[in-house]
Coordinates of C-alpha atoms in Angstrom, one line a residue:
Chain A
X291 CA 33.3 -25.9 -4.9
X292 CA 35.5 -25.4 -1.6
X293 CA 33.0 -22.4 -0.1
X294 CA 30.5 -24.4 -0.5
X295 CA 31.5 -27.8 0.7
X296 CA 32.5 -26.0 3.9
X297 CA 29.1 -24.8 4.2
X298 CA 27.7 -27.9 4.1
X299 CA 29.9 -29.2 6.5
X300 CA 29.3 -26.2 8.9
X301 CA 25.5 -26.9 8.8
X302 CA 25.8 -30.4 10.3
X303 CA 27.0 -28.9 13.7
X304 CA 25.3 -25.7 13.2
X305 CA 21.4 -25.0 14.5
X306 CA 19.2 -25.1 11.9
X307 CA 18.1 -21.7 12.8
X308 CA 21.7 -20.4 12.6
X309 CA 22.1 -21.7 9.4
X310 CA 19.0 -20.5 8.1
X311 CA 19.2 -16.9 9.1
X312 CA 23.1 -17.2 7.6
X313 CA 23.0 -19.5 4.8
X314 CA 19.3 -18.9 3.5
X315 CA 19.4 -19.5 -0.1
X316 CA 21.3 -23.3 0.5
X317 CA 19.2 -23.8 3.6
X318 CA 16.2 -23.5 0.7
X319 CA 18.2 -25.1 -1.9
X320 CA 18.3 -28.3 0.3
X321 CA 14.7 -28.2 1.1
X322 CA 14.2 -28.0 -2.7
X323 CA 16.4 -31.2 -3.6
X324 CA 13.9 -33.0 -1.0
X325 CA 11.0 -31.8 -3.0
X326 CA 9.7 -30.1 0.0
X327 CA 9.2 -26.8 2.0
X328 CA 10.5 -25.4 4.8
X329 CA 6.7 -25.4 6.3
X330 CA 6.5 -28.9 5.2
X331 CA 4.4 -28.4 2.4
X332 CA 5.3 -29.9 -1.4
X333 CA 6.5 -27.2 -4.0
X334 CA 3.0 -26.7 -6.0
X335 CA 0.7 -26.8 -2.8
X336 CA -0.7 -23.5 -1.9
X337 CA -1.0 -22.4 1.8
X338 CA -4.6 -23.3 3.7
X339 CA -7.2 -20.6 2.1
X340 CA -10.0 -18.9 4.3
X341 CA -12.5 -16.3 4.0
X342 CA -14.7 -14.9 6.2
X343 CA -17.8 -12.3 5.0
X344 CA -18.7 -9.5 6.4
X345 CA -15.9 -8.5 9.2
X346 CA -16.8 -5.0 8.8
X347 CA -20.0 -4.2 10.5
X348 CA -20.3 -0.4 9.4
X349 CA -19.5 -1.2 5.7
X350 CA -21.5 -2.3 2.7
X351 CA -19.8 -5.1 1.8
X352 CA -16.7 -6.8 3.3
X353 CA -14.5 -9.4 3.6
X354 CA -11.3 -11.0 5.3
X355 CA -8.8 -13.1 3.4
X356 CA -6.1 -15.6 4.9
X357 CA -4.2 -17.4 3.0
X358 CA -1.6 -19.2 5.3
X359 CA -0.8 -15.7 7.7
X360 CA -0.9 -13.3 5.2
X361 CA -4.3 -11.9 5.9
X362 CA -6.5 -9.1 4.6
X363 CA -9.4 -6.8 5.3
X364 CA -11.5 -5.6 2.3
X365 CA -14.4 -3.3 2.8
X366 CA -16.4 -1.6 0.6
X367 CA -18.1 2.0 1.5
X368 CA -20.8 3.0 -1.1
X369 CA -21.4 6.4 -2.0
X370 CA -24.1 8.4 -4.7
X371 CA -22.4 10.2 -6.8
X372 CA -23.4 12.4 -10.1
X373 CA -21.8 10.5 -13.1
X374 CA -19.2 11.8 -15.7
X375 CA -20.3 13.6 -19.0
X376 CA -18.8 10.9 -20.7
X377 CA -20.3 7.9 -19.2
X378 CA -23.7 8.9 -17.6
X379 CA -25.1 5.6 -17.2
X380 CA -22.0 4.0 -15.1
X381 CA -21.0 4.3 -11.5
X382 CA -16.8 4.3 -10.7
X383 CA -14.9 2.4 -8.1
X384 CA -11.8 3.6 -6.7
X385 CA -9.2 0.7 -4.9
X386 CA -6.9 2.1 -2.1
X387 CA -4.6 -0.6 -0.9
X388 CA -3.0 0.1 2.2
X389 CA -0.2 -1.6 4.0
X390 CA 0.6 0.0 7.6
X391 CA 3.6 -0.6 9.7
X392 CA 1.6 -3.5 11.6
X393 CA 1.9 -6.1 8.4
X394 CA 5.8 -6.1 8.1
X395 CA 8.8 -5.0 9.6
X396 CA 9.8 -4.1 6.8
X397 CA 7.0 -1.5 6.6
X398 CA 8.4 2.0 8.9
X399 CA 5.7 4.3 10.4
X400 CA 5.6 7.7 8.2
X401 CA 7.3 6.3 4.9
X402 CA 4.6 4.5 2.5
X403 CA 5.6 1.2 1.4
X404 CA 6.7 0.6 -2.0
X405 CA 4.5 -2.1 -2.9
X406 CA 1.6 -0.4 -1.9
X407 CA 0.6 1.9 -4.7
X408 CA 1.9 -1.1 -7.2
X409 CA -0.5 -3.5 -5.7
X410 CA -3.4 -1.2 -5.6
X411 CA -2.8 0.0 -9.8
X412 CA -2.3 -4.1 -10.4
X413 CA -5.5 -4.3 -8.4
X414 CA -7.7 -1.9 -9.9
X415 CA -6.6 -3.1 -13.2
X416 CA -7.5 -6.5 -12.8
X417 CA -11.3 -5.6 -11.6
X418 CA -12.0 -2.5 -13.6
X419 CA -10.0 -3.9 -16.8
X420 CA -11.7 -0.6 -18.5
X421 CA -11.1 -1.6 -22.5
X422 CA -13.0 1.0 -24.5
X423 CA -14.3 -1.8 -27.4
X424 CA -15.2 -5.2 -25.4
X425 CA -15.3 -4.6 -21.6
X426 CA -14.5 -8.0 -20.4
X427 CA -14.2 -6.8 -16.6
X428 CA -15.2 -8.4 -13.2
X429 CA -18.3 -6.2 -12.7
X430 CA -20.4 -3.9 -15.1
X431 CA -20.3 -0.6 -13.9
X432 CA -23.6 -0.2 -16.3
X433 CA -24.8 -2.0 -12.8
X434 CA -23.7 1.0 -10.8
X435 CA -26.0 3.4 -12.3
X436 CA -29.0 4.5 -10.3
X437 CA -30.6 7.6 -12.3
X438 CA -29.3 7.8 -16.2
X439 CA -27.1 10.8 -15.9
X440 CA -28.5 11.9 -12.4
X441 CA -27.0 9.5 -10.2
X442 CA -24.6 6.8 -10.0
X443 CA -23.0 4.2 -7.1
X444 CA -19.3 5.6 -6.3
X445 CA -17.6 2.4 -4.8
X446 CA -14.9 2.9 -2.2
X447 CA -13.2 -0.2 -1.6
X448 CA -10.1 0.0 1.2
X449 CA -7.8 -2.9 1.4
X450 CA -5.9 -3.3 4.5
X451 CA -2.7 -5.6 4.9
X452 CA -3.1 -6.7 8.4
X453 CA -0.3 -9.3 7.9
X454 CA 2.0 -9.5 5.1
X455 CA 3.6 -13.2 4.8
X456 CA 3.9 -13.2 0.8
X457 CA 1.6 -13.5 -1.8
X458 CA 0.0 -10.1 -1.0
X459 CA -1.8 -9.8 -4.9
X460 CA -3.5 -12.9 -4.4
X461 CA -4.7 -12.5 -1.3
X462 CA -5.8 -8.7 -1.9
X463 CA -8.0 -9.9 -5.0
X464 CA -9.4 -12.8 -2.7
X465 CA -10.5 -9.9 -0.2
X466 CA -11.9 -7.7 -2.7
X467 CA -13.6 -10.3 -4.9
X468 CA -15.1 -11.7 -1.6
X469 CA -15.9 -8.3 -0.9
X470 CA -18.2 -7.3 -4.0
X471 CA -20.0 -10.6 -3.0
X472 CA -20.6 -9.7 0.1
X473 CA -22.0 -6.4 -1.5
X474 CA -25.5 -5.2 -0.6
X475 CA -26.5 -2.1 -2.1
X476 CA -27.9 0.5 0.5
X477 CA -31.2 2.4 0.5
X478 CA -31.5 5.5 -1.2
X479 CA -34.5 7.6 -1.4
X480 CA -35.3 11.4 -3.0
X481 CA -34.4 14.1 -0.7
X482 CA -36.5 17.3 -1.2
X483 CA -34.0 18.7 -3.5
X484 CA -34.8 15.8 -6.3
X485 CA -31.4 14.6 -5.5
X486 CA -30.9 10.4 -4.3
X487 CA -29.7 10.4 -1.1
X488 CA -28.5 7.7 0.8
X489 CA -30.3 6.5 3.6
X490 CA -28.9 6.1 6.8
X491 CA -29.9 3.7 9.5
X492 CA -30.9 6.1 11.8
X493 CA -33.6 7.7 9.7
X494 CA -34.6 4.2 8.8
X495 CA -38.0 4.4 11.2
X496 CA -38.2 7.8 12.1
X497 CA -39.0 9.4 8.9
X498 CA -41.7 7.9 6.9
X499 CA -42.1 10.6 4.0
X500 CA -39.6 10.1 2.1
X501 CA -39.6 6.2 0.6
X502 CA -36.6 4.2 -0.6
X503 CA -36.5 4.1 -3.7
X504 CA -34.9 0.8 -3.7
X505 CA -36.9 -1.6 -1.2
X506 CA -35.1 -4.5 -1.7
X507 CA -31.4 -4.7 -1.0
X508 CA -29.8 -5.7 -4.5
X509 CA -26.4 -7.2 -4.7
X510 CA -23.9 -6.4 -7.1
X511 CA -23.8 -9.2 -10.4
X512 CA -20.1 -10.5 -10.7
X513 CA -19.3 -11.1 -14.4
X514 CA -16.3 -13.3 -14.2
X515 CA -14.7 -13.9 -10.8
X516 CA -10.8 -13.7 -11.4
X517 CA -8.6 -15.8 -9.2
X518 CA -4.9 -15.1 -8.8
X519 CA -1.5 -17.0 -8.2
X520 CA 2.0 -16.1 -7.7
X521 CA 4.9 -18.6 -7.9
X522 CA 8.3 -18.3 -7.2
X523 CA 11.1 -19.7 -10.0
X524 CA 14.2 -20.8 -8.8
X525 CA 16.4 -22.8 -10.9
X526 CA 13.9 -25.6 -12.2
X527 CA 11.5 -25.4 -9.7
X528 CA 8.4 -23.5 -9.1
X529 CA 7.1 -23.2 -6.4
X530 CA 3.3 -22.4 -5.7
X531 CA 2.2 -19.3 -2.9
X532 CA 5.4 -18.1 -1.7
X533 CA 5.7 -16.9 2.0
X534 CA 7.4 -13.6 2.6
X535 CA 10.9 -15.2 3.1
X536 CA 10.8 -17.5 0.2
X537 CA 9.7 -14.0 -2.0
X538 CA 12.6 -12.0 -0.8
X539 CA 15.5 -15.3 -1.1
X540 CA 14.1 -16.0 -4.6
X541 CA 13.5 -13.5 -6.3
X542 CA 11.7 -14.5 -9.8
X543 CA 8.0 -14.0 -8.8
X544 CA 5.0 -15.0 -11.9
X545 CA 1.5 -13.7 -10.8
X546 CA -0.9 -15.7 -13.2
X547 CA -4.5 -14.4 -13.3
X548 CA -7.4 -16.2 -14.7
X549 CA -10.5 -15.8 -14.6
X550 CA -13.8 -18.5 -13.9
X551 CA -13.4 -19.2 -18.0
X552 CA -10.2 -20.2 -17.5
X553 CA -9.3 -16.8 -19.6
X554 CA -5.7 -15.2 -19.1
X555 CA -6.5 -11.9 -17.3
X556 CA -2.9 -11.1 -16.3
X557 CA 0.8 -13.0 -16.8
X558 CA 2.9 -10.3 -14.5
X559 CA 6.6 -11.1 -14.1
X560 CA 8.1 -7.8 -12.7
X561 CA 12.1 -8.2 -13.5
X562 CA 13.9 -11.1 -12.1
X563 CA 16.4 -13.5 -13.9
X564 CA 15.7 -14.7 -17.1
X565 CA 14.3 -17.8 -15.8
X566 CA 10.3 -18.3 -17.6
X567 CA 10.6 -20.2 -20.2
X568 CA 8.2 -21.0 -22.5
X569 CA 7.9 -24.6 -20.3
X570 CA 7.5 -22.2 -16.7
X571 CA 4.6 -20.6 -18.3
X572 CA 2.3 -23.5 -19.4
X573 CA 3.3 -25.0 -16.0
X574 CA 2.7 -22.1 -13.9
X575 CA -0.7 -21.7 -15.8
X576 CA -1.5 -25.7 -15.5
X577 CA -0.8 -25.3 -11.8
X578 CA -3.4 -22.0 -11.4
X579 CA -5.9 -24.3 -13.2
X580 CA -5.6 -27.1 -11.0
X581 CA -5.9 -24.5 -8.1
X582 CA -9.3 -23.4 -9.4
Chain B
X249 CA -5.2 -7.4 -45.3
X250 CA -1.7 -6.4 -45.7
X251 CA -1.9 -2.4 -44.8
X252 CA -4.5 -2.5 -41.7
X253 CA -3.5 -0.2 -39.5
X254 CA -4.5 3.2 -39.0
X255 CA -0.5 4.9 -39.7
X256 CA -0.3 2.5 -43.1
X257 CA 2.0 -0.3 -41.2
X258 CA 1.6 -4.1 -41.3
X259 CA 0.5 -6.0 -38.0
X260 CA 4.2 -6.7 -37.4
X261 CA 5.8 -3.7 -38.5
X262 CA 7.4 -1.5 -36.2
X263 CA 7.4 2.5 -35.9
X264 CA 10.6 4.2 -37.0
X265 CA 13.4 3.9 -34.3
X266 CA 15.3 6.2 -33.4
X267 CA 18.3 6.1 -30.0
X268 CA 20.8 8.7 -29.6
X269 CA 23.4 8.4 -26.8
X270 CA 25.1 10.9 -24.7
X271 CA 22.2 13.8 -24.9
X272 CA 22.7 15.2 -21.6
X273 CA 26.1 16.8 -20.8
X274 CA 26.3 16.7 -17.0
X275 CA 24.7 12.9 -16.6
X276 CA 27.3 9.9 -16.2
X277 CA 25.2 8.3 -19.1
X278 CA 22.2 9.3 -20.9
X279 CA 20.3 8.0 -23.6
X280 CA 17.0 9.4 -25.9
X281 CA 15.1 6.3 -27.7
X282 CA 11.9 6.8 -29.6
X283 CA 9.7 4.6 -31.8
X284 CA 7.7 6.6 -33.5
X285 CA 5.6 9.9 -31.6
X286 CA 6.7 8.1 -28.0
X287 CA 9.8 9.9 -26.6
X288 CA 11.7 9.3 -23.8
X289 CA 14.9 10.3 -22.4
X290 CA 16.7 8.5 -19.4
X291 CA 19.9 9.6 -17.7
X292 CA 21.9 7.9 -15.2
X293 CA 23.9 9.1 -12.3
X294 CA 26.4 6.8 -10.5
X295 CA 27.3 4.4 -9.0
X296 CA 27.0 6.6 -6.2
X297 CA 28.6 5.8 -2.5
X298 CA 25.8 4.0 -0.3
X299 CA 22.5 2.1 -0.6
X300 CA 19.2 3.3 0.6
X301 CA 17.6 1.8 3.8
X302 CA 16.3 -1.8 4.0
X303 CA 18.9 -2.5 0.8
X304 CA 20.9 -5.1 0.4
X305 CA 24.3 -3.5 1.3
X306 CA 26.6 -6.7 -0.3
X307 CA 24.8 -5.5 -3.6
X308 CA 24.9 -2.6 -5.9
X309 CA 21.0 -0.4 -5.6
X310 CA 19.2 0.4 -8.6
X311 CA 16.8 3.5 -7.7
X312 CA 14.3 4.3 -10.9
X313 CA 12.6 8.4 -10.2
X314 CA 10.1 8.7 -13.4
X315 CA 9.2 11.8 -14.2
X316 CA 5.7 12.3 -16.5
X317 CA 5.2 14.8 -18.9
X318 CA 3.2 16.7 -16.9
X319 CA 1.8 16.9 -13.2
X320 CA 2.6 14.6 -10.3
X321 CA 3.9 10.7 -10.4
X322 CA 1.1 9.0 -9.5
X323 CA 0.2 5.3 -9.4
X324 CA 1.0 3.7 -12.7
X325 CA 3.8 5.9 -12.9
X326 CA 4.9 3.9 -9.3
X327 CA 4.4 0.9 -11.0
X328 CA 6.5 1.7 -13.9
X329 CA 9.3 2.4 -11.5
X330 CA 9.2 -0.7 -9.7
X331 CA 8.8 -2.7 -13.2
X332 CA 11.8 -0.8 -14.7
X333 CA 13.7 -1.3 -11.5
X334 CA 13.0 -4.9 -11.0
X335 CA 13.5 -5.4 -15.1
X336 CA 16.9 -3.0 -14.5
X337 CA 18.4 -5.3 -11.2
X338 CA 18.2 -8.4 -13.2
X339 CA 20.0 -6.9 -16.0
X340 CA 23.4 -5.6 -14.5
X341 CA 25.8 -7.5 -12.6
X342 CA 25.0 -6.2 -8.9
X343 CA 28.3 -7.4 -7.0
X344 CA 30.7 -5.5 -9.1
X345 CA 29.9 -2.5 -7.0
X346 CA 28.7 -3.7 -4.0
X347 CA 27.3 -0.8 -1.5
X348 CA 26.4 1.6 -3.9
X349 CA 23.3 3.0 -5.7
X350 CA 23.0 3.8 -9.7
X351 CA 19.8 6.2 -10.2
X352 CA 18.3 6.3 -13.4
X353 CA 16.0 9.0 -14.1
X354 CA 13.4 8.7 -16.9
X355 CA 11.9 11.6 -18.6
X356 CA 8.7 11.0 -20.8
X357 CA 9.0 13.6 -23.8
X358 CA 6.0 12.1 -25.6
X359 CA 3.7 9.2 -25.1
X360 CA 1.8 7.9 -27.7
X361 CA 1.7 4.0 -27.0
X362 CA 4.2 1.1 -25.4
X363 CA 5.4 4.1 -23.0
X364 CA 7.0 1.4 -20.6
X365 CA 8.7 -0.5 -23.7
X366 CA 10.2 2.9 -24.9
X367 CA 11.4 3.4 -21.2
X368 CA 13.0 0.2 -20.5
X369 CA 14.7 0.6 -23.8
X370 CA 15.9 4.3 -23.2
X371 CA 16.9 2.9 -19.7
X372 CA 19.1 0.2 -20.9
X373 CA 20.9 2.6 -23.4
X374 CA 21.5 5.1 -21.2
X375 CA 23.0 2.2 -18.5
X376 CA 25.1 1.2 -21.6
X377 CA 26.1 4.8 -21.8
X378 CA 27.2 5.3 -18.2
X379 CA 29.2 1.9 -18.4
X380 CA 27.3 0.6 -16.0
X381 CA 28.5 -3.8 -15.8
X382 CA 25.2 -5.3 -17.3
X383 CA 25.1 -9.2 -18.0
X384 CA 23.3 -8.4 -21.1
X385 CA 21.1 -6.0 -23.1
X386 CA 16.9 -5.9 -22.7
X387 CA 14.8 -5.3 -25.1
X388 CA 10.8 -4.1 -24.8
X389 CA 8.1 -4.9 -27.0
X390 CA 3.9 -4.5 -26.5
X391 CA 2.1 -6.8 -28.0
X392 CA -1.4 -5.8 -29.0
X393 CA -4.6 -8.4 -29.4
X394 CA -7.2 -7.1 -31.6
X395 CA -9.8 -9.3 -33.2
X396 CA -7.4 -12.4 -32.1
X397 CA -4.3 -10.9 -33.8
X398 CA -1.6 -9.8 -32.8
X399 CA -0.2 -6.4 -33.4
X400 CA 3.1 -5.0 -32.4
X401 CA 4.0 -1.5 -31.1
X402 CA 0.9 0.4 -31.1
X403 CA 0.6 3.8 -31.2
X404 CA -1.9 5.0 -27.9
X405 CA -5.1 4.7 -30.1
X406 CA -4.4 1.5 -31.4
X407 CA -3.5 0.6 -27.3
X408 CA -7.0 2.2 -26.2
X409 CA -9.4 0.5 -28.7
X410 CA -7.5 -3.1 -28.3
X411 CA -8.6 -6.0 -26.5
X412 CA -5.5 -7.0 -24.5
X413 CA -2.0 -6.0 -24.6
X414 CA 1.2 -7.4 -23.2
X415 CA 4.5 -5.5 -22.3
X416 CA 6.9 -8.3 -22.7
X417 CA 11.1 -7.4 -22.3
X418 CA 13.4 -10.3 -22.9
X419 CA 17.1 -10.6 -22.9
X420 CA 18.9 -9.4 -26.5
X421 CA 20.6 -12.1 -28.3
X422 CA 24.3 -13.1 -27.7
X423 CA 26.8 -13.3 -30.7
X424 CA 29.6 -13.6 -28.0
X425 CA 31.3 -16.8 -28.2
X426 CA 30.2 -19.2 -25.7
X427 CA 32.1 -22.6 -24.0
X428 CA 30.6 -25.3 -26.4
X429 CA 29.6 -27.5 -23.8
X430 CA 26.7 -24.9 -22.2
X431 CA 25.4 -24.4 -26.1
X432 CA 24.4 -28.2 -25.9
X433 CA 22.7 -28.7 -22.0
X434 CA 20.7 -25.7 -22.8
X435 CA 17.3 -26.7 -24.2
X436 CA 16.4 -22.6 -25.3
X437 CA 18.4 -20.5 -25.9
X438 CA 19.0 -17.7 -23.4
X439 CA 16.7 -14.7 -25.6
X440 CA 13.9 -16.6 -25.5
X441 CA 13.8 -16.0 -21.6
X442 CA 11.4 -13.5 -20.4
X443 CA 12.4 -11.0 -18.2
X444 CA 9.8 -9.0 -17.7
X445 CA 5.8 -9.5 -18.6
X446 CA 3.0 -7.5 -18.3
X447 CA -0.8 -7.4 -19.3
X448 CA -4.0 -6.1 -19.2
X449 CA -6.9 -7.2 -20.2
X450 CA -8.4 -10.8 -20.8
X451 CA -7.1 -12.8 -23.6
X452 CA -6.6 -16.6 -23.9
X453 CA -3.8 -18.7 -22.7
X454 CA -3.0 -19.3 -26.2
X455 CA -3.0 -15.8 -27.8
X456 CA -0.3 -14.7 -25.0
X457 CA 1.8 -17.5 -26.1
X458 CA 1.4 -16.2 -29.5
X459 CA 2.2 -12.8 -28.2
X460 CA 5.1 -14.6 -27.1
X461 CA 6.5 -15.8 -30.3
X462 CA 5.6 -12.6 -32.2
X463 CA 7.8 -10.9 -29.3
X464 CA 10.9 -12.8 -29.4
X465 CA 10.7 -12.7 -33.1
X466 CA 11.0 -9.2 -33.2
X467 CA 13.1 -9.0 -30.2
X468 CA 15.9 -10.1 -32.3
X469 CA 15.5 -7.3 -34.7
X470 CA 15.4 -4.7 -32.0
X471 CA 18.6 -5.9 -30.5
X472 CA 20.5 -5.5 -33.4
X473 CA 18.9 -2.4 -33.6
X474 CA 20.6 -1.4 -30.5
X475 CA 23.3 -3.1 -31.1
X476 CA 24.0 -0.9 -33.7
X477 CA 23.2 2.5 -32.6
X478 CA 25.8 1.2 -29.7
X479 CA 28.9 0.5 -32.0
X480 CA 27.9 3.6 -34.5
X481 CA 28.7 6.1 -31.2
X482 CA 31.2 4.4 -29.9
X483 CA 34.0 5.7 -31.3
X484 CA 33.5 9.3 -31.0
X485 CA 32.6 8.9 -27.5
X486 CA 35.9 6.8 -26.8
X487 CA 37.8 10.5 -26.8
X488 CA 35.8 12.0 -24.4
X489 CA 35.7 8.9 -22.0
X490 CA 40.0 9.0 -22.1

């Protein structure tokens, strides 16, 4: 008990700032007793939420995420491609999540960051969610096809973390999910070869023998549109859209999934002290719903 | 009903399991553990002087290399070595050797279903081995959902054709005495904690909490499993430690 009482005493004549840089666990821990945050917000309210369509001019689809400063760029680049052997009538999309030294100071120019390559696998999971028996995922990739065995959509969609404050999962599936809606399929034609070419939007009025295909400009037919949150565990509480400090201070994180039929698409708890209990994971589930 | 599965086992049997400590001569600790075909063999070097940049120096590192079978590490195989880390930091007791770094390498001989299970497993017996301080043991389970049951440890068919599955690692259970007054305030008991969950696939909110309960009930088993294979070494490794 003494270390601590001294603490407490140092922090009446300390700056708050002082104490919080030295002291940032109890700094928390007395936010916590008052129910509140350090950004003034109540432990289960998530940080202001926007989205805004189509940032990305030159793309096919795109989209850019906010939730409180953590922000993210989606953009999808479509390409024809000839399908596999084993699945002729489905297109493929790849997810590249990228986090360069801009978003974080904890991120150093020429090293990758760690988190990167985990947040695109969790990423590419959650929207392909390729199960051989049922496929249950966000889009059909059936959808993708464009000739049966000759030709299929190859989706490239790039995430970039312009600003990491926490919660980077959830924002990066808002981005990408916003993304696929913001989808339009491009014009493809038949090139003298037979093959489906893409057109560009150069050729658009110059060339007027070859014909798209595709005259109207489909968009892509979500399934079930999944919707993410990560809470932080400390002690009893849990608290709802952690910023970057609160992540790295406590460090039990819970990233529900569900999707729009309130279906469990992912419970991830990477490591962390035993802390979920069978009580933390109704709650933290009860809280995603409420978020929905 | 009983015999449903495609290797003659019940929905909550488990394959054979096998651990064997001290493989590897040169390692400070190493450990083999399979269940069934899966195989895989961890070693652990340290603790080792110094932590790795943007580490907390005031605490002891954990560093995770996984090596695949074949070819290059590749995504999942980065997300296996941030799960295993993660699930490894929470298990040992980081301020007994503060400013130093324990690497544990992990070697897949075989995969043939609940590869990150077997790991985490391997991992913690080789950490065992080493003498590395740990507050307590983890054990690793996948859960399988098919046709809203749930299976345990499937072998990599029975993980393809399946519906959802969950990798869930929770803390062993304690026979060590504790103070009678904690046994009382405490509402669970500490192995029904989860340390570690992962899933894919869609499944509802009530099948995972079923995975859950099929987890921890098995859970128990596998830590006396361990348990065992730990004192059953022991003494024949006590000469060579001296």
């Amino acid at each position: 008990m003494g270390p601590m009482n001294d603490s407490s005493d140092l922090s009446s004549e300390m700056e708050v700032d002082a104490f919080r840089r030295l002291f940032p666990l109890r700094f928390h821990e007395r936010h916590l007793l008052e129910s509140i945050r350090p950004d003034g917000r109540p432990l289960g309210r998530a940080r202001d939420t926007t989205l805004a369509f189509g940032a990305v001019a030159s793309a096919d689809g795109s989209a850019l995420a906010k939730i409180g400063c953590t922000t993210m760029l989606a953009a999808i680049k479509m390409e024809v491609m000839t399908p596999t052997v084993e699945s002729p009538n489905e297109g493929c999309i790849a997810v590249e999540f990228h986090m360069p030294p801009i978003c974080s100071p904890t991120v150093r120019p020429g090293r990758p960051a760690e988190v990167a390559p985990v947040v695109s696998k969790q990423l590419s999971d959650t929207i392909l969610r390729q199960v051989v028996m049922t496929f249950s995922g966000m889009i059909d990739l059936k959808d993708l096809s464009l000739v049966n065995g000759k030709a299929a959509w190859m989706a490239y969609l790039d995430i970039y973390c312009l600003d990491a404050d926490g919660a980077l999962f959830d924002t990066a599936l808002l981005s990408a999910v916003a993304a696929f809606c913001h989808l339009k399929f491009p014009m493809v034609s038949l090139n003298d070869d037979g093959r489906v070419v893409v057109v560009s939007g150069e050729s658009k009025g110059g060339k007027s023998g070859k014909e798209a295909v595709n005259k109207e400009q489909r968009k892509l037919n979500l399934i079930s549109i999944p919707f993410s949150l990560t809470c932080t565990l400390h002690n009893n509480y849990i608290l709802a859209d952690p910023t970057a400090e609160e992540e790295s201070i406590m460090e039990t994180l819970v990233t529900v999934v569900l999707d729009s039929s309130l279906q469990l698409v992912s419970f991830y708890k990477p490591g962390g002290p035993v802390l979920a209990f069978t009580s933390a994971v109704m709650v933290s589930s009860d809280l995603q719903k409420a978020i929905i | 009903m009983e015999v449903d599965r495609a290797d003659g086992r019940t929905r909550n049997q488990l394959r054979p399991l096998a651990c064997t400590r001290g493989t590897l001569n040169r390692a400070h600790g190493s450990a083999t553990w399979s269940q069934g075909e899966t195989k895989v063999l961890a070693a652990v070097f340290g603790p080792k002087a110094g932590t790795k940049k943007n580490e907390n120096p005031e605490k002891a590192c954990i560093e995770v290399i996984w090596k695949p079978k074949t070819g290059l590490i590749g995504k999942p195989e980065k997300e296996y070595e941030m799960i295993l880390k993660r699930t490894l930091q929470s298990i040992c007791l980081l301020t007994v050797n503060p400013n130093t770094t324990t690497s544990i390498i992990v070697q897949v001989v075989n995969d043939d279903g609940a590869l990150l299970p077997c790991a985490i497993n391997a991992a913690c017996a080789a950490l065992v081995d080493a003498g590395i301080p740990l507050k307590h043991l983890a054990v690793a389970i996948c859960c399988c959902l098919a046709d809203g049951y749930v299976t345990l440890d499937p072998c990599k068919l029975e993980e393809q054709r399946t519906k959802a599955f969950a990798y869930l690692v929770f803390p062993n259970s304690l026979v060590s005495v504790r103070r009678k007054g904690s046994l009382q305030v405490e509402i669970e008991p500490v192995e029904h904690g989860i340390i570690t969950s992962v899933t894919r696939g869609v499944m509802p909110v009530e099948d995972y909490l079923r995975c859950l309960e099929r987890g921890r009930a098995v859970s128990a088993k596998l830590s006396e499993f361990l348990r065992r294979s730990m004192q059953v070494q022991a003494p024949s490794d006590s000469p060579t430690a001296g």
